Amino acid sequence: MKVIFLQNVSARVRKGQVKNVSDGYARNYLLPKKLAIPFTKQEEQKLARISEQRTNEDNAKQKFFEEAVTKLNGQIIYFEVKASEDGTLYGGLSKKDLVEKIEKLFKINIKEEIIQLEKPLKKIGQHKLKLQFTPDLVVEVIVELKRSTK
């Protein structure tokens, strides 16, 4: 029986793949657990539409990432923060703070996951940060922390 997989079943079988499986395996395991559906021409057309939509979304996302990299490349992002005399921040500067500032300054909606920051920034000065949109689209920005005079 030919089936279309609705979920990843193993390392070799991915969501959206069409495979021939034994009738018993399909009827007794895949179909009842909703891991796959029987292959029909109608489902094939539906799968093609979904695949095309996914491709269009991926292309739009890639274009957005490339534009974001162009805007952010080499930029310096300034923060005025409360810090002690020795330059240690009273509170750390987290990914959330960075995302808010980038969205405000550059009008780019990004997720915290793309910021390569292991722990919050705690010292006054310049810090190089990498933003990784995709494995091959990485941009470096400089975050400069200055002590606030307030």
XYZ file of C-alpha atoms in Angstrom:
150
model
C 0.000 0.000 0.000
C 1.242 3.449 -0.877
C 0.993 6.005 1.967
C 1.879 9.635 2.635
C 3.561 10.136 5.998
C 2.095 12.853 8.228
C 4.921 12.712 10.785
C 8.545 11.671 10.976
C 8.407 7.971 11.801
C 12.103 7.111 11.757
C 15.400 8.567 10.608
C 14.685 7.304 7.090
C 11.010 8.272 6.848
C 10.171 11.984 6.961
C 6.918 13.926 7.026
C 5.473 14.383 3.528
C 7.288 11.391 2.026
C 5.401 8.888 -0.122
C 6.392 5.253 0.475
C 5.199 1.751 -0.297
C 4.605 -0.199 2.910
C 2.987 -3.551 3.616
C -0.800 -3.499 3.878
C -0.752 -4.861 7.435
C 1.752 -2.254 8.646
C -0.354 0.514 7.122
C -3.752 -0.764 8.368
C -2.660 -1.890 11.822
C -0.072 0.721 12.773
C 0.351 3.783 10.544
C -3.292 4.612 9.786
C -4.775 4.081 13.306
C -2.012 6.163 14.910
C -2.488 8.848 12.219
C 1.163 8.639 11.214
C 0.205 8.265 7.549
C -2.745 8.444 5.165
C -3.458 6.346 2.074
C -1.977 7.764 -1.118
C -4.573 9.082 -3.593
C -4.380 11.509 -6.502
C -6.305 14.038 -4.418
C -3.824 13.727 -1.539
C -0.947 13.962 -4.015
C -2.303 17.291 -5.317
C -2.814 18.529 -1.758
C 0.760 17.515 -0.909
C 2.059 19.371 -3.984
C 0.191 22.552 -2.955
C 1.537 22.328 0.591
C 5.046 21.744 -0.729
C 4.767 24.782 -3.011
C 3.477 26.920 -0.122
C 6.339 25.762 2.068
C 8.842 26.624 -0.665
C 7.342 30.104 -1.048
C 7.451 30.641 2.729
C 11.062 29.458 2.865
C 12.004 31.840 0.035
C 10.290 34.765 1.786
C 12.015 33.891 5.063
C 15.401 33.651 3.324
C 14.854 37.059 1.686
C 13.901 38.570 5.066
C 17.028 37.108 6.680
C 19.257 38.460 3.899
C 17.745 41.947 4.284
C 18.221 41.764 8.059
C 21.868 40.752 7.619
C 22.408 43.711 5.272
C 20.841 46.134 7.779
C 22.675 44.774 10.821
C 26.132 44.006 9.427
C 28.769 45.884 11.434
C 26.255 48.003 13.341
C 26.983 49.280 16.839
C 24.105 49.067 19.299
C 24.419 51.408 22.286
C 22.939 50.800 25.724
C 23.041 53.102 28.739
C 22.955 50.903 31.814
C 23.288 51.234 35.557
C 26.679 49.970 36.659
C 29.035 50.086 39.619
C 32.293 52.065 39.673
C 34.302 49.047 38.535
C 32.091 48.663 35.425
C 29.947 45.740 36.516
C 26.272 45.998 35.614
C 23.754 45.809 38.440
C 21.561 43.698 36.186
C 22.736 41.777 33.161
C 21.849 42.627 29.576
C 19.902 39.643 28.264
C 18.855 38.386 24.841
C 15.400 39.832 25.466
C 16.871 43.328 25.947
C 18.886 42.956 22.741
C 15.858 41.790 20.733
C 13.792 44.760 21.950
C 16.553 47.231 21.042
C 17.131 45.703 17.581
C 13.394 45.754 16.868
C 13.183 49.388 17.984
C 16.251 50.645 16.088
C 16.130 48.610 12.887
C 12.437 47.643 12.640
C 13.382 43.964 12.339
C 11.412 41.271 14.158
C 13.825 38.605 15.325
C 13.713 35.763 17.816
C 15.967 35.415 20.839
C 17.285 32.089 19.520
C 19.323 33.735 16.751
C 21.430 35.726 19.226
C 24.589 33.812 20.107
C 24.889 34.812 23.770
C 25.622 32.201 26.425
C 24.978 34.406 29.448
C 23.837 38.013 29.971
C 26.412 40.765 29.422
C 27.697 42.019 32.794
C 30.539 44.471 32.004
C 30.731 47.988 30.569
C 32.451 48.221 27.175
C 32.175 46.781 23.687
C 31.030 43.217 23.120
C 30.937 41.426 19.762
C 27.813 39.375 19.213
C 26.874 37.016 16.435
C 23.338 36.723 15.141
C 22.820 33.433 13.329
C 19.718 33.519 11.140
C 20.595 30.269 9.335
C 23.719 28.105 9.450
C 25.197 30.073 6.538
C 23.712 33.528 7.310
C 25.580 34.984 10.280
C 26.059 38.668 11.055
C 28.269 40.272 13.671
C 27.160 43.343 15.611
C 28.860 45.299 18.358
C 27.006 46.021 21.575
C 28.457 48.944 23.494
C 27.463 49.319 27.119
C 27.952 52.726 28.741
C 27.302 53.686 32.326
C 24.223 55.876 32.625
C 24.680 59.253 34.259
C 21.271 59.139 35.933
